[in-house]
Amino acid sequence: MALLLPPDRPAPPVAPLLLRALRGEEVPRPPVWFMRQAGRSLPEYRELRRGRRMLDLCGTPELAAEVTLQPVRRHGVDAAILFSDIVVPLEAVGVDVEIRPGVGPVIGTPVRTRADLARLREPEPDTDLAALAAAVRLSCDGLGDTPLIGFAGAPFTLASYLVEGGPSKAQARTRALMLAEPALWAELLERLAGIAAAAIETQVRAGAQAVQVFDSWVGSLSAEQYDRHVLPAMRVLMQRLSALGVPVIVFGLGTGHLLERLAATGADVVGVDWRTPLPEAAARLGPGIALQGNLDPAACLAPWDVCERHARAVLDSAPARGYVFNLGHGVQPQTDPGILTQLAAYVREQHA
Ligand code: 1CP
């Protein structure tokens, strides 16, 4: 029987579109946001960034919150993602990392031996992660009803930077350590799961309403390698995150062969890149897992009519429930922000 509210009681607030879609509820249209929507292509970001180190920008809560809000103001997307980086929690525990312009994170002393593991303690929320929490609180204050997505790097992807000492295409040294020293590797990933969990717990306690775990480079592993060397640490991480009660998205580039594994971590939502058709992902994962993706970011470098045609195809192939429109990887730095504004408006015009 339907319960009638007394007339003087306000109707219960409706959860933001993003959260309803992530939970697999029926929604009037898919929500839209873009991976790497903050920073990157925005002139107002480049202005703020000039003369500042990337990690100093991340560590200054007022400025990090400002960059977090910029794409929401400009594009009218349905979610913000915190302006930070996957290496921020590593820097918080004293890892000597810097983000080099045009390169990415570079680690002064790479992690390759058992003795190196001692440098990877779990951060203390109230001290090590105070600036992260403040950036989230200030972002949420400025966002009003728009939800904030918190994030962390997954253990494998963090390990790849720590072991290689910087960005790497094939993660050969990382995979060699994984195969040659599986016990050391397991301990490394367990520590990184603790660091990622602490970073996400801090962001959710400070107001983030959904979270994404970026396992950007895990697609370089075979399914068997994933099961043996990555899944145990991912399960530990996801178990800690499930206690937070917010939807958890997991994403990795080139993970078409790992989709079932990503779902088996315990995540609620799997991010799909442009190589895997959404109907295939939906059929393989079933109705209990929501999907996010998967427009090729290169389509946003093309004229609008081309981008629109590809966005239309993505929307037409998406499941009716449990779907969030996004790119299949991050916004390319050379993207015209005007195309992203048009794309967000195009998705907002959709009606079931
Ligand atoms: O929307 C946003 O941009 C939010 C903030 C954000 C996020 C979610 C940044 C800021 N970085 C990230 C995540 C991140 N960082 C990932 C996972 C997402 C992905 O796959 O794109 C990864 C792999 C990194 C590591 C990293 N940091 C790289 C990649 C290097 C490589 O291995 O090829 C780079 C270039 C950075 C620097 C960085 N992080 C963020 C920005 C805006 C920048 C560029 C810094 C600048 O302005 O110079």
mmCIF file of C-alpha atoms and ligand atoms in Angstrom:
data_model
loop_
_atom_site.group_PDB
_atom_site.id
_atom_site.type_symbol
_atom_site.label_atom_id
_atom_site.label_comp_id
_atom_site.label_asym_id
_atom_site.label_seq_id
_atom_site.Cartn_x
_atom_site.Cartn_y
_atom_site.Cartn_z
ATOM 1 C CA MET A 1 0.000 0.000 0.000
ATOM 2 C CA ALA A 2 1.283 3.470 -0.868
ATOM 3 C CA LEU A 3 2.041 5.602 2.173
ATOM 4 C CA LEU A 4 0.583 9.080 1.956
ATOM 5 C CA LEU A 5 2.641 11.896 3.430
ATOM 6 C CA PRO A 6 0.762 14.481 5.495
ATOM 7 C CA PRO A 7 0.329 17.640 3.344
ATOM 8 C CA ASP A 8 2.589 19.807 5.532
ATOM 9 C CA ARG A 9 5.587 17.454 5.083
ATOM 10 C CA PRO A 10 7.869 18.160 2.113
ATOM 11 C CA ALA A 11 8.273 15.323 -0.379
ATOM 12 C CA PRO A 12 11.476 13.343 0.200
ATOM 13 C CA PRO A 13 14.325 14.825 -1.820
ATOM 14 C CA VAL A 14 15.091 13.052 -5.082
ATOM 15 C CA ALA A 15 18.653 11.735 -5.294
ATOM 16 C CA PRO A 16 20.844 13.277 -8.025
ATOM 17 C CA LEU A 17 20.465 11.703 -11.477
ATOM 18 C CA LEU A 18 24.032 10.370 -11.366
ATOM 19 C CA LEU A 19 23.439 8.414 -8.175
ATOM 20 C CA ARG A 20 20.151 6.964 -9.391
ATOM 21 C CA ALA A 21 21.768 5.780 -12.624
ATOM 22 C CA LEU A 22 24.795 4.345 -10.817
ATOM 23 C CA ARG A 23 22.403 2.377 -8.568
ATOM 24 C CA GLY A 24 20.594 0.983 -11.601
ATOM 25 C CA GLU A 25 17.362 2.921 -10.964
ATOM 26 C CA GLU A 26 15.106 4.172 -13.738
ATOM 27 C CA VAL A 27 16.047 7.679 -14.899
ATOM 28 C CA PRO A 28 14.499 10.089 -17.470
ATOM 29 C CA ARG A 29 17.836 10.385 -19.331
ATOM 30 C CA PRO A 30 21.419 9.234 -18.807
ATOM 31 C CA PRO A 31 23.588 11.473 -16.633
ATOM 32 C CA VAL A 32 26.769 12.796 -18.258
ATOM 33 C CA TRP A 33 30.263 13.670 -17.030
ATOM 34 C CA PHE A 34 33.706 13.316 -18.619
ATOM 35 C CA MET A 35 36.749 11.549 -17.236
ATOM 36 C CA ARG A 36 39.518 14.143 -16.840
ATOM 37 C CA GLN A 37 37.005 16.970 -17.332
ATOM 38 C CA ALA A 38 38.846 19.144 -14.774
ATOM 39 C CA GLY A 39 42.086 20.756 -15.833
ATOM 40 C CA ARG A 40 43.387 19.623 -19.200
ATOM 41 C CA SER A 41 41.496 21.435 -21.970
ATOM 42 C CA LEU A 42 40.064 24.403 -20.034
ATOM 43 C CA PRO A 43 41.643 27.869 -20.558
ATOM 44 C CA GLU A 44 40.480 28.960 -17.074
ATOM 45 C CA TYR A 45 42.460 25.993 -15.684
ATOM 46 C CA ARG A 46 45.604 26.858 -17.659
ATOM 47 C CA GLU A 47 45.333 30.396 -16.294
ATOM 48 C CA LEU A 48 45.271 29.132 -12.681
ATOM 49 C CA ARG A 49 47.991 26.559 -13.363
ATOM 50 C CA ARG A 50 50.471 29.092 -14.768
ATOM 51 C CA GLY A 51 53.498 29.426 -12.472
ATOM 52 C CA ARG A 52 52.267 26.716 -10.088
ATOM 53 C CA ARG A 53 53.383 23.120 -9.672
ATOM 54 C CA MET A 54 50.582 20.645 -10.364
ATOM 55 C CA LEU A 55 50.934 19.032 -6.914
ATOM 56 C CA ASP A 56 50.915 22.463 -5.216
ATOM 57 C CA LEU A 57 47.630 23.190 -6.987
ATOM 58 C CA CYS A 58 46.223 19.862 -5.730
ATOM 59 C CA GLY A 59 47.448 20.662 -2.197
ATOM 60 C CA THR A 60 45.794 24.104 -2.034
ATOM 61 C CA PRO A 61 42.138 23.360 -1.190
ATOM 62 C CA GLU A 62 40.655 26.682 -2.413
ATOM 63 C CA LEU A 63 42.341 26.328 -5.823
ATOM 64 C CA ALA A 64 41.651 22.588 -6.176
ATOM 65 C CA ALA A 65 37.969 23.274 -5.431
ATOM 66 C CA GLU A 66 37.908 26.068 -8.010
ATOM 67 C CA VAL A 67 39.308 23.737 -10.720
ATOM 68 C CA THR A 68 36.813 21.042 -9.661
ATOM 69 C CA LEU A 69 33.930 23.464 -10.263
ATOM 70 C CA GLN A 70 35.145 24.897 -13.580
ATOM 71 C CA PRO A 71 33.831 22.122 -15.897
ATOM 72 C CA VAL A 72 30.500 21.995 -14.048
ATOM 73 C CA ARG A 73 29.956 25.726 -14.604
ATOM 74 C CA ARG A 74 31.117 25.599 -18.211
ATOM 75 C CA HIS A 75 29.559 22.345 -19.477
ATOM 76 C CA GLY A 76 26.621 21.757 -17.115
ATOM 77 C CA VAL A 77 27.694 18.162 -16.498
ATOM 78 C CA ASP A 78 25.798 16.062 -13.945
ATOM 79 C CA ALA A 79 28.819 15.407 -11.719
ATOM 80 C CA ALA A 80 32.105 16.939 -10.668
ATOM 81 C CA ILE A 81 35.261 14.910 -10.206
ATOM 82 C CA LEU A 82 37.699 16.175 -7.624
ATOM 83 C CA PHE A 83 40.714 17.945 -9.081
ATOM 84 C CA SER A 84 43.600 15.890 -7.670
ATOM 85 C CA ASP A 85 45.793 13.084 -8.979
ATOM 86 C CA ILE A 86 46.263 9.397 -8.255
ATOM 87 C CA VAL A 87 49.736 10.127 -6.806
ATOM 88 C CA VAL A 88 48.490 12.668 -4.210
ATOM 89 C CA PRO A 89 48.004 9.998 -1.464
ATOM 90 C CA LEU A 90 51.528 8.695 -2.206
ATOM 91 C CA GLU A 91 52.983 12.172 -1.787
ATOM 92 C CA ALA A 92 50.972 12.440 1.454
ATOM 93 C CA VAL A 93 52.959 9.561 2.983
ATOM 94 C CA GLY A 94 56.297 10.969 1.832
ATOM 95 C CA VAL A 95 56.927 9.266 -1.523
ATOM 96 C CA ASP A 96 59.202 11.599 -3.523
ATOM 97 C CA VAL A 97 56.932 12.158 -6.501
ATOM 98 C CA GLU A 98 56.558 15.092 -8.826
ATOM 99 C CA ILE A 99 54.269 15.640 -11.800
ATOM 100 C CA ARG A 100 56.321 16.810 -14.776
ATOM 101 C CA PRO A 101 54.498 18.873 -17.413
ATOM 102 C CA GLY A 102 53.898 16.857 -20.558
ATOM 103 C CA VAL A 103 55.174 13.676 -18.856
ATOM 104 C CA GLY A 104 53.138 12.807 -15.770
ATOM 105 C CA PRO A 105 54.144 11.428 -12.365
ATOM 106 C CA VAL A 106 57.864 10.752 -11.854
ATOM 107 C CA ILE A 107 59.105 8.919 -8.727
ATOM 108 C CA GLY A 108 62.538 9.945 -7.372
ATOM 109 C CA THR A 109 63.387 6.584 -5.797
ATOM 110 C CA PRO A 110 61.369 3.737 -7.360
ATOM 111 C CA VAL A 111 59.923 0.913 -5.221
ATOM 112 C CA ARG A 112 61.513 -2.404 -6.174
ATOM 113 C CA THR A 113 62.605 -4.262 -3.039
ATOM 114 C CA ARG A 114 61.103 -5.441 0.228
ATOM 115 C CA ALA A 115 62.944 -2.659 2.066
ATOM 116 C CA ASP A 116 61.202 -0.093 -0.195
ATOM 117 C CA LEU A 117 57.780 -1.232 1.052
ATOM 118 C CA ALA A 118 58.351 0.473 4.422
ATOM 119 C CA ARG A 119 57.928 3.816 2.599
ATOM 120 C CA LEU A 120 54.318 2.923 1.792
ATOM 121 C CA ARG A 121 52.532 3.282 5.125
ATOM 122 C CA GLU A 122 48.783 4.013 5.231
ATOM 123 C CA PRO A 123 48.019 7.756 5.450
ATOM 124 C CA GLU A 124 46.543 9.263 8.630
ATOM 125 C CA PRO A 125 43.252 10.901 7.601
ATOM 126 C CA ASP A 126 43.440 13.858 10.019
ATOM 127 C CA THR A 127 46.985 14.882 9.207
ATOM 128 C CA ASP A 128 48.283 13.390 5.943
ATOM 129 C CA LEU A 129 44.960 13.821 4.121
ATOM 130 C CA ALA A 130 43.713 17.072 5.689
ATOM 131 C CA ALA A 131 44.191 19.109 2.482
ATOM 132 C CA LEU A 132 42.403 16.433 0.433
ATOM 133 C CA ALA A 133 39.438 16.521 2.835
ATOM 134 C CA ALA A 134 39.352 20.334 2.760
ATOM 135 C CA ALA A 135 39.366 20.367 -1.064
ATOM 136 C CA VAL A 136 36.390 17.982 -1.070
ATOM 137 C CA ARG A 137 34.451 20.036 1.520
ATOM 138 C CA LEU A 138 35.021 23.298 -0.360
ATOM 139 C CA SER A 139 34.082 21.644 -3.679
ATOM 140 C CA CYS A 140 30.835 20.269 -2.227
ATOM 141 C CA ASP A 141 29.968 23.687 -0.748
ATOM 142 C CA GLY A 142 30.312 25.241 -4.194
ATOM 143 C CA LEU A 143 28.505 22.458 -6.063
ATOM 144 C CA GLY A 144 25.100 22.650 -4.410
ATOM 145 C CA ASP A 145 23.036 19.694 -5.644
ATOM 146 C CA THR A 146 25.623 18.444 -8.163
ATOM 147 C CA PRO A 147 27.355 15.374 -6.719
ATOM 148 C CA LEU A 148 31.124 15.101 -6.378
ATOM 149 C CA ILE A 149 32.931 11.943 -7.465
ATOM 150 C CA GLY A 150 35.976 11.071 -5.348
ATOM 151 C CA PHE A 151 38.722 8.842 -6.751
ATOM 152 C CA ALA A 152 41.942 6.953 -6.217
ATOM 153 C CA GLY A 153 44.383 4.980 -8.323
ATOM 154 C CA ALA A 154 43.970 1.201 -8.116
ATOM 155 C CA PRO A 155 46.841 -0.843 -6.640
ATOM 156 C CA PHE A 156 48.154 -2.116 -10.005
ATOM 157 C CA THR A 157 48.181 1.304 -11.662
ATOM 158 C CA LEU A 158 49.828 2.948 -8.622
ATOM 159 C CA ALA A 159 52.373 0.105 -8.516
ATOM 160 C CA SER A 160 53.212 0.695 -12.182
ATOM 161 C CA TYR A 161 54.366 4.282 -11.460
ATOM 162 C CA LEU A 162 56.213 3.280 -8.274
ATOM 163 C CA VAL A 163 58.074 0.361 -9.858
ATOM 164 C CA GLU A 164 58.848 1.950 -13.244
ATOM 165 C CA GLY A 165 59.695 5.320 -11.676
ATOM 166 C CA GLY A 166 57.349 7.116 -14.084
ATOM 167 C CA PRO A 167 54.874 6.663 -16.943
ATOM 168 C CA SER A 168 55.384 3.524 -19.033
ATOM 169 C CA LYS A 169 53.564 2.124 -22.052
ATOM 170 C CA ALA A 170 53.942 -1.590 -21.372
ATOM 171 C CA GLN A 171 54.773 -1.720 -17.636
ATOM 172 C CA ALA A 172 57.436 -4.362 -18.416
ATOM 173 C CA ARG A 173 59.450 -3.861 -15.222
ATOM 174 C CA THR A 174 56.251 -3.900 -13.164
ATOM 175 C CA ARG A 175 55.054 -7.139 -14.721
ATOM 176 C CA ALA A 176 58.513 -8.671 -14.339
ATOM 177 C CA LEU A 177 58.476 -7.909 -10.585
ATOM 178 C CA MET A 178 54.955 -9.356 -10.366
ATOM 179 C CA LEU A 179 56.046 -12.609 -12.022
ATOM 180 C CA ALA A 180 59.466 -12.939 -10.388
ATOM 181 C CA GLU A 181 58.533 -12.004 -6.814
ATOM 182 C CA PRO A 182 54.856 -12.787 -6.292
ATOM 183 C CA ALA A 183 55.024 -12.556 -2.475
ATOM 184 C CA LEU A 184 56.686 -9.123 -2.523
ATOM 185 C CA TRP A 185 54.215 -8.064 -5.221
ATOM 186 C CA ALA A 186 51.221 -9.189 -3.153
ATOM 187 C CA GLU A 187 52.475 -7.177 -0.186
ATOM 188 C CA LEU A 188 53.054 -4.124 -2.388
ATOM 189 C CA LEU A 189 49.509 -4.301 -3.770
ATOM 190 C CA GLU A 190 48.025 -4.818 -0.325
ATOM 191 C CA ARG A 191 49.749 -1.687 0.943
ATOM 192 C CA LEU A 192 48.556 0.275 -2.085
ATOM 193 C CA ALA A 193 45.001 -1.008 -1.509
ATOM 194 C CA GLY A 194 45.251 0.457 2.013
ATOM 195 C CA ILE A 195 46.474 3.802 0.671
ATOM 196 C CA ALA A 196 43.707 3.956 -1.968
ATOM 197 C CA ALA A 197 41.065 2.961 0.603
ATOM 198 C CA ALA A 198 42.206 5.634 3.064
ATOM 199 C CA ALA A 199 42.157 8.306 0.330
ATOM 200 C CA ILE A 200 38.638 7.360 -0.762
ATOM 201 C CA GLU A 201 37.319 7.059 2.815
ATOM 202 C CA THR A 202 38.575 10.593 3.467
ATOM 203 C CA GLN A 203 36.844 11.932 0.340
ATOM 204 C CA VAL A 204 33.513 10.229 1.151
ATOM 205 C CA ARG A 205 33.567 11.434 4.774
ATOM 206 C CA ALA A 206 34.185 14.945 3.447
ATOM 207 C CA GLY A 207 31.168 14.768 1.085
ATOM 208 C CA ALA A 208 31.954 12.762 -2.088
ATOM 209 C CA GLN A 209 28.786 10.877 -3.090
ATOM 210 C CA ALA A 210 30.275 8.353 -5.519
ATOM 211 C CA VAL A 211 33.810 7.132 -6.165
ATOM 212 C CA GLN A 212 35.868 5.865 -9.068
ATOM 213 C CA VAL A 213 38.873 3.574 -8.840
ATOM 214 C CA PHE A 214 41.162 4.224 -11.825
ATOM 215 C CA ASP A 215 43.007 1.085 -12.896
ATOM 216 C CA SER A 216 44.064 2.762 -16.125
ATOM 217 C CA TRP A 217 46.927 0.438 -17.076
ATOM 218 C CA VAL A 218 45.725 -2.972 -15.838
ATOM 219 C CA GLY A 219 44.678 -3.882 -19.392
ATOM 220 C CA SER A 220 48.313 -4.922 -19.971
ATOM 221 C CA LEU A 221 47.663 -8.092 -17.903
ATOM 222 C CA SER A 222 46.114 -11.358 -19.045
ATOM 223 C CA ALA A 223 42.943 -12.543 -17.317
ATOM 224 C CA GLU A 224 44.910 -15.248 -15.484
ATOM 225 C CA GLN A 225 47.493 -12.712 -14.298
ATOM 226 C CA TYR A 226 44.683 -10.449 -13.090
ATOM 227 C CA ASP A 227 43.071 -13.278 -11.107
ATOM 228 C CA ARG A 228 46.286 -14.311 -9.439
ATOM 229 C CA HIS A 229 48.129 -11.030 -8.935
ATOM 230 C CA VAL A 230 45.548 -8.205 -8.795
ATOM 231 C CA LEU A 231 42.093 -9.482 -7.832
ATOM 232 C CA PRO A 232 42.978 -10.274 -4.174
ATOM 233 C CA ALA A 233 44.118 -6.676 -3.468
ATOM 234 C CA MET A 234 41.134 -5.264 -5.399
ATOM 235 C CA ARG A 235 38.770 -7.345 -3.270
ATOM 236 C CA VAL A 236 40.374 -6.014 -0.072
ATOM 237 C CA LEU A 237 39.992 -2.467 -1.416
ATOM 238 C CA MET A 238 36.374 -2.937 -2.539
ATOM 239 C CA GLN A 239 35.416 -4.533 0.761
ATOM 240 C CA ARG A 240 36.589 -1.420 2.603
ATOM 241 C CA LEU A 241 34.793 0.831 0.124
ATOM 242 C CA SER A 242 31.516 -1.095 0.320
ATOM 243 C CA ALA A 243 31.259 -0.077 4.001
ATOM 244 C CA LEU A 244 30.994 3.572 2.862
ATOM 245 C CA GLY A 245 27.589 3.043 1.219
ATOM 246 C CA VAL A 246 28.361 5.002 -1.983
ATOM 247 C CA PRO A 247 28.436 3.594 -5.553
ATOM 248 C CA VAL A 248 31.897 2.451 -6.655
ATOM 249 C CA ILE A 249 32.966 2.647 -10.325
ATOM 250 C CA VAL A 250 36.027 0.762 -11.566
ATOM 251 C CA PHE A 251 37.678 1.698 -14.863
ATOM 252 C CA GLY A 252 40.658 0.469 -16.867
ATOM 253 C CA LEU A 253 41.754 1.150 -20.425
ATOM 254 C CA GLY A 254 41.805 -1.825 -22.823
ATOM 255 C CA THR A 255 40.113 -4.130 -20.325
ATOM 256 C CA GLY A 256 37.624 -5.788 -22.689
ATOM 257 C CA HIS A 257 39.170 -9.140 -21.792
ATOM 258 C CA LEU A 258 38.871 -8.373 -18.053
ATOM 259 C CA LEU A 259 35.312 -7.036 -17.749
ATOM 260 C CA GLU A 260 33.993 -9.976 -15.686
ATOM 261 C CA ARG A 261 37.036 -9.655 -13.424
ATOM 262 C CA LEU A 262 36.448 -5.947 -12.860
ATOM 263 C CA ALA A 263 32.872 -6.766 -11.828
ATOM 264 C CA ALA A 264 34.118 -9.614 -9.613
ATOM 265 C CA THR A 265 36.098 -7.100 -7.526
ATOM 266 C CA GLY A 266 32.779 -6.070 -5.944
ATOM 267 C CA ALA A 267 32.442 -2.748 -7.828
ATOM 268 C CA ASP A 268 28.893 -1.529 -8.593
ATOM 269 C CA VAL A 269 29.748 0.024 -11.953
ATOM 270 C CA VAL A 270 32.240 -0.890 -14.678
ATOM 271 C CA GLY A 271 33.707 1.770 -16.964
ATOM 272 C CA VAL A 272 33.991 0.560 -20.564
ATOM 273 C CA ASP A 273 36.390 1.961 -23.161
ATOM 274 C CA TRP A 274 35.475 2.467 -26.831
ATOM 275 C CA ARG A 275 36.877 -0.885 -27.938
ATOM 276 C CA THR A 276 34.109 -2.873 -26.216
ATOM 277 C CA PRO A 277 30.535 -2.286 -27.465
ATOM 278 C CA LEU A 278 28.139 -1.431 -24.606
ATOM 279 C CA PRO A 279 25.635 -4.202 -25.572
ATOM 280 C CA GLU A 280 28.457 -6.755 -25.307
ATOM 281 C CA ALA A 281 29.495 -5.427 -21.886
ATOM 282 C CA ALA A 282 25.842 -5.444 -20.729
ATOM 283 C CA ALA A 283 25.321 -9.020 -21.934
ATOM 284 C CA ARG A 284 28.498 -10.260 -20.290
ATOM 285 C CA LEU A 285 27.989 -8.498 -16.935
ATOM 286 C CA GLY A 286 24.212 -8.830 -16.548
ATOM 287 C CA PRO A 287 21.703 -6.395 -15.036
ATOM 288 C CA GLY A 288 23.298 -6.181 -11.562
ATOM 289 C CA ILE A 289 26.231 -4.053 -12.780
ATOM 290 C CA ALA A 290 25.827 -0.526 -14.155
ATOM 291 C CA LEU A 291 27.952 0.666 -17.089
ATOM 292 C CA GLN A 292 29.771 3.924 -17.811
ATOM 293 C CA GLY A 293 31.239 5.019 -21.136
ATOM 294 C CA ASN A 294 32.225 4.730 -23.909
ATOM 295 C CA LEU A 295 32.590 7.464 -26.554
ATOM 296 C CA ASP A 296 36.066 7.447 -28.108
ATOM 297 C CA PRO A 297 37.754 10.650 -26.793
ATOM 298 C CA ALA A 298 39.092 11.106 -30.342
ATOM 299 C CA ALA A 299 35.499 11.801 -31.481
ATOM 300 C CA CYS A 300 35.688 15.017 -29.426
ATOM 301 C CA LEU A 301 38.630 16.156 -31.573
ATOM 302 C CA ALA A 302 36.477 15.914 -34.729
ATOM 303 C CA PRO A 303 33.926 18.490 -35.970
ATOM 304 C CA TRP A 304 30.636 18.520 -34.027
ATOM 305 C CA ASP A 305 28.602 16.608 -36.632
ATOM 306 C CA VAL A 306 31.076 13.694 -36.413
ATOM 307 C CA CYS A 307 31.129 13.797 -32.614
ATOM 308 C CA GLU A 308 27.305 13.939 -32.529
ATOM 309 C CA ARG A 309 26.990 10.905 -34.828
ATOM 310 C CA HIS A 310 29.267 8.853 -32.574
ATOM 311 C CA ALA A 311 27.562 10.082 -29.389
ATOM 312 C CA ARG A 312 24.188 9.095 -30.925
ATOM 313 C CA ALA A 313 25.516 5.592 -31.612
ATOM 314 C CA VAL A 314 26.771 5.268 -28.011
ATOM 315 C CA LEU A 315 23.418 6.443 -26.598
ATOM 316 C CA ASP A 316 21.504 4.065 -28.900
ATOM 317 C CA SER A 317 23.653 1.135 -27.781
ATOM 318 C CA ALA A 318 23.440 1.894 -24.037
ATOM 319 C CA PRO A 319 21.335 -0.150 -21.607
ATOM 320 C CA ALA A 320 18.019 1.454 -20.581
ATOM 321 C CA ARG A 321 18.899 1.230 -16.897
ATOM 322 C CA GLY A 322 22.152 1.519 -14.997
ATOM 323 C CA TYR A 323 24.017 3.665 -17.492
ATOM 324 C CA VAL A 324 26.136 6.843 -17.256
ATOM 325 C CA PHE A 325 27.302 8.620 -20.419
ATOM 326 C CA ASN A 326 31.053 9.271 -20.463
ATOM 327 C CA LEU A 327 34.062 9.001 -22.720
ATOM 328 C CA GLY A 328 35.925 5.705 -23.048
ATOM 329 C CA HIS A 329 38.995 7.384 -21.467
ATOM 330 C CA GLY A 330 39.974 10.892 -20.388
ATOM 331 C CA VAL A 331 39.465 14.123 -22.306
ATOM 332 C CA GLN A 332 42.464 14.747 -24.576
ATOM 333 C CA PRO A 333 44.287 17.970 -23.627
ATOM 334 C CA GLN A 334 43.877 19.433 -27.139
ATOM 335 C CA THR A 335 40.056 19.053 -27.084
ATOM 336 C CA ASP A 336 38.054 22.181 -27.910
ATOM 337 C CA PRO A 337 36.050 22.827 -24.714
ATOM 338 C CA GLY A 338 33.154 24.036 -26.907
ATOM 339 C CA ILE A 339 32.688 20.486 -28.225
ATOM 340 C CA LEU A 340 32.406 19.155 -24.669
ATOM 341 C CA THR A 341 29.804 21.810 -23.841
ATOM 342 C CA GLN A 342 27.799 20.792 -26.942
ATOM 343 C CA LEU A 343 28.168 17.110 -26.082
ATOM 344 C CA ALA A 344 26.941 17.602 -22.493
ATOM 345 C CA ALA A 345 23.952 19.606 -23.805
ATOM 346 C CA TYR A 346 23.209 16.885 -26.371
ATOM 347 C CA VAL A 347 23.061 14.182 -23.679
ATOM 348 C CA ARG A 348 20.939 16.433 -21.425
ATOM 349 C CA GLU A 349 18.380 16.750 -24.272
ATOM 350 C CA GLN A 350 17.793 12.985 -24.351
ATOM 351 C CA HIS A 351 14.490 11.677 -23.020
ATOM 352 C CA ALA A 352 13.477 8.131 -22.328
HETATM 353 O O1 1CP B 1 39.150 15.627 -14.363
HETATM 354 C C1 1CP B 1 40.291 15.631 -13.925
HETATM 355 O O2 1CP B 1 41.320 15.899 -14.612
HETATM 356 C C2 1CP B 1 40.396 15.339 -12.480
HETATM 357 C C3 1CP B 1 41.698 15.253 -11.927
HETATM 358 C C4 1CP B 1 42.606 14.112 -12.349
HETATM 359 C C5 1CP B 1 42.372 12.731 -12.349
HETATM 360 C C6 1CP B 1 41.054 12.011 -12.114
HETATM 361 C C7 1CP B 1 43.961 14.324 -12.687
HETATM 362 C C8 1CP B 1 44.614 15.636 -12.802
HETATM 363 N N1 1CP B 1 44.547 13.101 -12.795
HETATM 364 C C9 1CP B 1 43.588 12.114 -12.616
HETATM 365 C C10 1CP B 1 43.777 10.673 -12.604
HETATM 366 C C11 1CP B 1 45.005 10.105 -13.172
HETATM 367 N N2 1CP B 1 46.287 10.566 -13.080
HETATM 368 C C12 1CP B 1 45.053 8.859 -13.837
HETATM 369 C C13 1CP B 1 43.856 7.983 -14.070
HETATM 370 C C14 1CP B 1 42.992 8.498 -15.164
HETATM 371 C C15 1CP B 1 43.476 8.287 -16.567
HETATM 372 O O3 1CP B 1 43.765 7.132 -16.935
HETATM 373 O O4 1CP B 1 43.515 9.273 -17.312
HETATM 374 C C16 1CP B 1 46.371 8.600 -14.191
HETATM 375 C C17 1CP B 1 46.894 7.420 -14.946
HETATM 376 C C18 1CP B 1 47.155 9.688 -13.710
HETATM 377 C C19 1CP B 1 48.612 9.857 -13.827
HETATM 378 C C20 1CP B 1 48.927 11.099 -14.546
HETATM 379 N N3 1CP B 1 48.901 12.332 -13.964
HETATM 380 C C21 1CP B 1 49.225 11.244 -15.908
HETATM 381 C C22 1CP B 1 49.338 10.118 -16.943
HETATM 382 C C23 1CP B 1 50.754 9.843 -17.297
HETATM 383 C C24 1CP B 1 50.904 8.530 -18.066
HETATM 384 O O5 1CP B 1 51.234 7.519 -17.438
HETATM 385 O O6 1CP B 1 50.712 8.544 -19.296
HETATM 386 C C25 1CP B 1 49.425 12.620 -16.139
HETATM 387 C C26 1CP B 1 49.801 13.304 -17.414
HETATM 388 C C27 1CP B 1 49.208 13.290 -14.892
HETATM 389 C C28 1CP B 1 49.237 14.752 -14.642
HETATM 390 C C29 1CP B 1 47.914 15.365 -14.452
HETATM 391 N N4 1CP B 1 46.937 14.903 -13.574
HETATM 392 C C30 1CP B 1 45.846 15.738 -13.618
HETATM 393 C C31 1CP B 1 46.140 16.778 -14.558
HETATM 394 C C32 1CP B 1 45.219 17.938 -14.888
HETATM 395 C C33 1CP B 1 47.427 16.531 -15.067
HETATM 396 C C34 1CP B 1 48.197 17.376 -16.055
HETATM 397 C C35 1CP B 1 48.983 18.303 -15.211
HETATM 398 C C36 1CP B 1 49.249 19.601 -15.821
HETATM 399 O O7 1CP B 1 48.383 20.488 -15.812
HETATM 400 O O8 1CP B 1 50.415 19.734 -16.255
#
